[in-house]
Short mmCIF file of C-alpha atoms in Angstrom, two decimals:
data_model
loop_
_atom_site.label_atom_id
_atom_site.label_comp_id
_atom_site.label_asym_id
_atom_site.label_seq_id
_atom_site.Cartn_x
_atom_site.Cartn_y
_atom_site.Cartn_z
CA MET V 55 12.31 237.26 101.67
CA ARG V 56 16.08 237.44 102.22
CA TRP V 57 15.68 239.07 105.64
CA LEU V 58 13.37 236.24 106.69
CA THR V 59 15.83 233.61 105.44
CA ASN V 60 18.72 235.29 107.24
CA ALA V 61 16.76 235.60 110.49
CA SER V 62 15.67 231.97 110.30
CA TRP V 63 19.23 230.91 109.52
CA PHE V 64 20.72 232.77 112.48
CA ALA V 65 18.14 231.39 114.90
CA PHE V 66 18.82 227.88 113.61
CA GLY V 67 22.56 228.47 113.87
CA MET V 68 22.37 229.64 117.46
CA ARG V 69 20.63 226.39 118.35
CA ALA V 70 22.64 223.97 116.25
CA PHE V 71 25.97 225.45 115.09
CA THR V 72 27.35 226.67 118.43
CA ARG V 73 29.37 224.91 121.13
CA GLY V 74 26.10 224.22 122.97
CA GLY V 75 24.64 222.61 119.85
CA TYR V 76 27.65 220.33 119.58
CA GLU V 77 27.55 219.39 123.25
CA ARG V 78 23.88 218.46 123.05
CA ALA V 79 24.45 216.33 119.96
CA ALA V 80 27.61 214.73 121.36
CA ALA V 81 25.71 213.37 124.36
CA ALA V 82 24.20 210.81 121.99
CA PHE V 83 27.33 209.93 120.01
CA ALA V 84 28.39 206.31 119.76
CA ASP V 85 32.16 206.33 119.37
CA GLY V 86 32.71 202.83 118.01
CA ALA V 87 34.37 203.91 114.75
CA LEU V 88 36.54 206.52 116.45
CA GLN V 89 37.72 204.11 119.13
CA SER V 90 39.03 201.57 116.62
CA ASP V 91 42.51 201.30 115.14
CA HIS V 92 42.46 202.35 111.49
CA ALA V 93 46.05 201.46 110.62
CA GLY V 94 46.58 201.10 106.90
CA LYS V 95 43.92 203.60 105.84
CA LEU V 96 45.23 206.48 103.78
CA VAL V 97 43.46 209.83 104.15
CA ALA V 98 44.21 213.13 102.41
CA VAL V 99 43.14 216.43 103.99
CA THR V 100 43.37 219.76 102.18
CA GLY V 101 43.91 222.97 104.13
CA ALA V 102 45.38 220.84 106.91
CA ASN V 103 47.78 223.37 108.41
CA SER V 104 45.22 225.10 110.64
CA GLY V 105 41.69 225.08 111.99
CA VAL V 106 39.38 222.13 111.56
CA GLY V 107 41.61 220.70 108.81
CA PHE V 108 44.54 220.51 111.23
CA GLU V 109 42.40 219.00 113.96
CA ALA V 110 40.97 216.41 111.57
CA ALA V 111 44.46 215.46 110.40
CA LYS V 112 45.57 215.09 114.02
CA ALA V 113 42.54 213.00 115.00
CA LEU V 114 43.01 210.71 112.00
CA ALA V 115 46.73 210.25 112.71
CA ALA V 116 45.94 209.47 116.35
CA ARG V 117 43.70 206.64 115.18
CA GLY V 118 46.36 204.99 113.06
CA CYS V 119 45.65 206.46 109.63
CA SER V 120 48.35 207.42 107.17
CA VAL V 121 47.68 211.12 106.70
CA LEU V 122 48.54 213.30 103.71
CA MET V 123 48.38 216.97 104.69
CA LEU V 124 47.80 219.03 101.53
CA CYS V 125 48.78 222.65 102.16
CA ARG V 126 49.46 225.67 99.99
CA SER V 127 52.43 226.91 102.07
CA ARG V 128 55.36 224.57 102.52
CA GLU V 129 56.59 226.45 105.59
CA ARG V 130 53.26 226.43 107.40
CA GLY V 131 52.53 222.90 106.23
CA GLU V 132 55.83 221.54 107.53
CA ALA V 133 55.27 223.17 110.91
CA ALA V 134 51.75 221.73 111.11
CA ALA V 135 52.84 218.24 110.04
CA GLU V 136 55.61 218.21 112.62
CA ARG V 137 53.14 219.28 115.28
CA VAL V 138 50.77 216.44 114.33
CA ARG V 139 53.64 213.94 114.51
CA ARG V 140 54.72 215.28 117.89
CA GLU V 141 51.24 215.39 119.44
CA THR V 142 50.09 211.99 118.15
CA GLY V 143 53.32 210.03 118.17
CA SER V 144 52.67 209.01 114.56
CA SER V 145 55.45 209.24 112.00
CA ASP V 146 53.04 208.40 109.16
CA VAL V 147 52.09 212.02 108.50
CA HIS V 148 53.25 213.58 105.25
CA LEU V 149 53.11 217.07 103.77
CA HIS V 150 52.28 217.64 100.12
CA VAL V 151 52.27 221.17 98.74
CA CYS V 152 49.08 221.70 96.75
CA ASP V 153 47.21 224.94 96.09
CA VAL V 154 43.58 223.97 95.51
CA SER V 155 42.87 227.28 93.77
CA SER V 156 45.25 226.19 91.00
CA LEU V 157 44.19 223.54 88.50
CA HIS V 158 47.84 223.13 87.55
CA SER V 159 48.85 222.48 91.16
CA ILE V 160 46.01 219.98 91.58
CA GLU V 161 46.94 218.11 88.42
CA SER V 162 50.63 218.07 89.37
CA PHE V 163 49.93 216.65 92.83
CA ALA V 164 47.39 214.08 91.65
CA SER V 165 49.55 212.88 88.77
CA ALA V 166 52.57 212.45 91.01
CA PHE V 167 50.53 210.72 93.71
CA LEU V 168 48.94 208.25 91.30
CA ALA V 169 52.28 207.51 89.65
CA ASP V 170 54.38 207.19 92.80
CA SER V 171 52.14 205.92 95.56
CA LYS V 172 50.04 203.16 93.99
CA ARG V 173 48.15 203.11 97.30
CA PRO V 174 44.36 203.08 97.58
CA LEU V 175 42.99 206.32 99.02
CA HIS V 176 40.44 205.61 101.73
CA ALA V 177 39.21 209.19 102.13
CA LEU V 178 39.67 212.66 100.70
CA VAL V 179 38.67 215.63 102.84
CA ASN V 180 38.12 218.77 100.76
CA ASN V 181 38.54 221.23 103.60
CA ALA V 182 40.64 224.06 102.13
CA GLY V 183 38.66 227.24 101.66
CA ALA V 184 38.78 231.01 101.94
CA LEU V 185 36.40 233.88 102.63
CA LEU V 186 37.99 236.75 100.73
CA ALA V 187 37.67 240.41 101.63
CA GLU V 188 38.57 241.44 98.07
CA ARG V 189 38.04 239.93 94.64
CA GLY V 190 40.98 237.92 93.38
CA ARG V 191 42.03 235.75 90.46
CA SER V 192 43.49 232.26 90.39
CA GLY V 193 46.57 231.34 88.35
CA GLU V 194 44.22 230.30 85.55
CA GLY V 195 42.38 233.65 85.70
CA LEU V 196 39.25 232.34 87.42
CA ASP V 197 37.52 234.05 90.32
CA LEU V 198 39.66 233.11 93.32
CA SER V 199 36.79 232.37 95.69
CA PHE V 200 35.13 230.09 93.16
CA ALA V 201 38.40 228.40 92.22
CA THR V 202 39.31 227.73 95.85
CA ASN V 203 35.95 226.85 97.35
CA THR V 204 34.04 225.20 94.49
CA LEU V 205 36.17 224.12 91.55
CA GLY V 206 39.31 222.92 93.33
CA GLY V 207 37.66 220.27 95.47
CA VAL V 208 35.75 218.73 92.59
CA ALA V 209 38.82 218.77 90.35
CA LEU V 210 40.98 217.16 93.04
CA ALA V 211 38.43 214.44 93.78
CA ALA V 212 38.04 213.65 90.09
CA ARG V 213 41.80 213.50 89.57
CA LEU V 214 42.16 211.13 92.53
CA LEU V 215 39.20 208.94 91.58
CA PRO V 216 41.36 205.97 90.47
CA ALA V 217 42.95 205.80 93.94
CA LEU V 218 39.57 206.20 95.63
CA ARG V 219 38.02 203.43 93.53
CA ALA V 220 40.84 201.12 94.61
CA ALA V 221 39.93 201.47 98.32
CA PRO V 222 37.00 199.50 99.72
CA GLY V 223 34.51 201.89 101.31
CA ALA V 224 36.18 205.04 99.98
CA ARG V 225 34.58 208.40 100.58
CA VAL V 226 34.98 212.09 99.69
CA VAL V 227 34.03 214.69 102.29
CA PHE V 228 33.33 218.29 101.26
CA VAL V 229 33.63 220.66 104.23
CA SER V 230 30.87 223.15 103.50
CA SER V 231 29.31 225.77 105.76
CA GLY V 232 25.99 226.65 107.31
CA GLY V 233 26.16 229.84 105.28
CA MET V 234 25.03 227.80 102.28
CA TYR V 235 21.49 227.84 103.72
CA THR V 236 21.19 231.52 102.79
CA GLU V 237 21.82 231.10 99.06
CA LYS V 238 20.30 229.47 96.00
CA LEU V 239 22.33 227.30 93.65
CA GLU V 240 23.75 229.60 90.96
CA LEU V 241 25.28 227.95 87.89
CA SER V 242 26.96 231.07 86.56
CA GLY V 243 28.04 234.55 87.58
CA TRP V 244 31.19 233.63 89.47
CA ASP V 245 33.31 235.53 86.94
CA ASP V 246 31.13 238.65 86.77
CA ALA V 247 33.72 241.28 87.66
CA SER V 248 31.19 244.09 87.17
CA ALA V 249 29.16 243.12 90.26
CA PRO V 250 30.09 244.69 93.61
CA TRP V 251 32.22 242.28 95.64
CA ASP V 252 30.61 240.64 98.66
CA GLY V 253 33.02 238.06 100.02
CA THR V 254 30.58 236.60 102.54
CA ARG V 255 27.93 236.03 99.88
CA ALA V 256 30.47 234.62 97.40
CA TYR V 257 31.59 232.18 100.09
CA ALA V 258 28.01 231.13 100.83
CA LEU V 259 27.30 230.62 97.12
CA ASP V 260 30.40 228.43 96.84
CA LYS V 261 29.36 226.43 99.88
CA ARG V 262 25.92 225.83 98.34
CA ARG V 263 27.66 224.64 95.18
CA GLN V 264 29.74 222.22 97.25
CA VAL V 265 26.59 220.63 98.67
CA ALA V 266 25.03 220.32 95.21
CA ALA V 267 28.25 218.94 93.72
CA ALA V 268 28.45 216.33 96.49
CA GLU V 269 24.89 215.23 95.69
CA GLU V 270 25.64 214.77 92.01
CA LEU V 271 29.03 213.14 92.50
CA ALA V 272 27.38 210.73 94.94
CA ARG V 273 24.97 209.72 92.18
CA ARG V 274 27.78 209.29 89.64
CA TRP V 275 30.42 207.69 91.84
CA GLY V 276 28.25 205.65 94.18
CA PRO V 277 28.10 202.79 91.64
CA LEU V 278 31.92 202.98 91.52
CA GLY V 279 32.13 202.29 95.25
CA VAL V 280 32.87 205.87 96.34
CA LYS V 281 30.60 207.67 98.81
CA VAL V 282 30.47 211.46 98.52
CA VAL V 283 29.05 213.65 101.28
CA SER V 284 29.19 217.24 102.48
CA MET V 285 29.17 218.55 106.02
CA HIS V 286 29.11 221.64 108.23
CA PRO V 287 31.65 221.79 111.08
CA GLY V 288 29.54 224.32 112.95
CA TRP V 289 30.65 227.77 114.03
CA ALA V 290 34.18 227.08 115.27
CA ASP V 291 36.86 229.28 116.78
CA THR V 292 39.51 229.07 114.07
CA GLU V 293 42.10 231.39 112.60
CA GLY V 294 40.02 231.62 109.44
CA VAL V 295 36.90 232.75 111.30
CA ARG V 296 38.82 235.24 113.43
CA THR V 297 40.52 236.71 110.35
CA SER V 298 37.58 236.72 107.93
CA LEU V 299 34.74 237.47 110.35
CA PRO V 300 36.33 239.28 113.31
CA GLY V 301 33.09 240.96 114.40
CA PHE V 302 31.20 237.67 114.38
CA ALA V 303 34.01 235.89 116.24
CA GLU V 304 34.11 238.58 118.92
CA LYS V 305 30.34 238.64 119.33
CA MET V 306 30.07 234.85 119.60
CA GLY V 307 33.03 234.47 121.95
CA SER V 308 32.86 231.27 123.99
CA ARG V 309 29.75 230.15 122.14
CA LEU V 310 31.98 229.16 119.22
CA ARG V 311 32.97 225.51 119.06
CA THR V 312 36.56 224.52 119.46
CA ALA V 313 38.32 223.57 116.24
CA ALA V 314 38.48 219.98 117.51
CA GLN V 315 34.70 219.93 117.98
CA GLY V 316 34.30 221.29 114.46
CA ALA V 317 36.55 218.51 113.15
CA ASP V 318 34.71 215.71 114.96
CA THR V 319 32.22 214.96 112.19
CA ILE V 320 34.96 215.14 109.53
CA THR V 321 36.89 212.44 111.39
CA TRP V 322 33.74 210.39 111.92
CA LEU V 323 32.79 210.60 108.23
CA CYS V 324 36.28 209.38 107.29
CA LEU V 325 36.20 206.37 109.62
CA GLU V 326 32.58 205.25 109.97
CA ASP V 327 31.48 202.15 108.08
CA ALA V 328 30.70 203.36 104.55
CA ALA V 329 27.49 201.32 104.51
CA LYS V 330 26.17 203.52 107.31
CA LEU V 331 26.79 206.77 105.43
CA GLU V 332 24.18 208.37 103.19
CA GLY V 333 25.70 209.35 99.86
CA GLY V 334 24.96 212.95 98.92
CA ALA V 335 23.83 213.88 102.42
CA PHE V 336 24.78 217.07 104.26
CA TYR V 337 26.01 216.23 107.76
CA LEU V 338 26.22 218.17 111.00
CA ASP V 339 27.26 216.49 114.25
CA ARG V 340 27.33 213.00 112.69
CA ALA V 341 23.76 213.17 111.35
CA PRO V 342 22.26 214.08 107.95
CA GLN V 343 20.51 217.45 107.93
CA ALA V 344 17.94 219.20 105.79
CA LYS V 345 19.66 221.21 103.03
CA HIS V 346 17.13 224.02 102.85
CA LEU V 347 15.37 226.20 105.41
CA THR V 348 11.58 226.47 105.32
CA TRP V 349 10.36 229.20 102.95
CA SER V 350 13.91 230.01 101.85
CA GLY V 351 13.28 229.31 98.16
CA THR V 352 16.72 227.71 97.76
CA GLU V 353 15.55 224.34 96.41
CA TYR V 354 16.83 223.00 93.08
CA ASP V 355 16.42 219.78 91.15
CA ASP V 356 18.86 217.03 90.25
CA SER V 357 19.36 218.40 86.75
CA ALA V 358 20.76 221.66 88.16
CA ALA V 359 23.30 219.76 90.28
CA ALA V 360 24.23 217.66 87.25
CA ALA V 361 24.70 220.80 85.14
CA LEU V 362 26.95 222.26 87.84
CA VAL V 363 29.20 219.20 87.96
CA ASP V 364 29.40 219.07 84.16
CA LYS V 365 30.52 222.70 84.14
CA LEU V 366 33.11 222.11 86.85
CA LEU V 367 34.57 219.04 85.19
CA GLY V 368 34.67 220.93 81.91
CA LEU V 369 36.56 223.84 83.48
CA ALA V 370 38.99 221.35 84.99
CA GLY V 371 39.55 219.66 81.64
CA LEU V 372 38.05 216.38 82.87
CA GLY V 373 35.39 214.02 81.67
CA ALA V 374 32.57 212.61 83.73
CA PRO V 375 33.44 209.06 84.91
CA THR V 376 30.54 206.64 85.10
CA ALA V 377 30.07 203.07 86.22
CA ALA V 378 30.39 201.78 82.68
#
């Protein structure tokens, strides 16, 4: 069955995830939200020093947003922030050092932000991620892929929930991947060091968890006025893809999207009228998509997504906020 799922996924990807897929979809885009001035809106983007995260930060700054670029490396983050300022003419672009694989780093950033800023947070883009060639461990001893790609985004969003609730039409965007189509939702096993390491599969499992977490957080936080969605940027020509999947990047060549094309839907999700967004949906090219391929056997129920979020919040030392 896996070979059939993988073949179906690749055929779908060649139609929809490539530069050609973006160009076909973009022909029908209505750019109202992206043509407006969004001065006063505060947006935080993780992993903003390169790739689609950088391009999203730049596009948001160009449209008047105050942009917080959350990066693990101060040196690379400063260089990226300065480039955004230079290319957009906006001085309202700010670097914050935050390693999303570290619960301590997330708590430190969120605590300082809530204490010092007092500003409503219009949007949080959980973009930082990594496809790891070797197994690693986070500062708290968790599997590094899981900590970076699954746990960190949920922990950061939960820590920043007070600022999100204070912003009318707030939203959280999880940048997932089309690779999630190939995997079921697994609620355990991320710390099984005895299993052979497969970085590509671990990444896909994490990206499936992101989609499920977004569904459940949308149910919990929707009544609080916070939309939560996930999205796929498509197959884009980024440093991360070239480093992690060099063979794929070489084979795809010019069929890969530009990083800016990959970032388009991130920007749109941050700026579109919240009433027009579907909480819990998985977006590609500004439209909700099916979350499972036919005959893939990857379906799960709401209780599984709820159990996942409960586990994640528990690992992060957080409760589960409700509308009460």
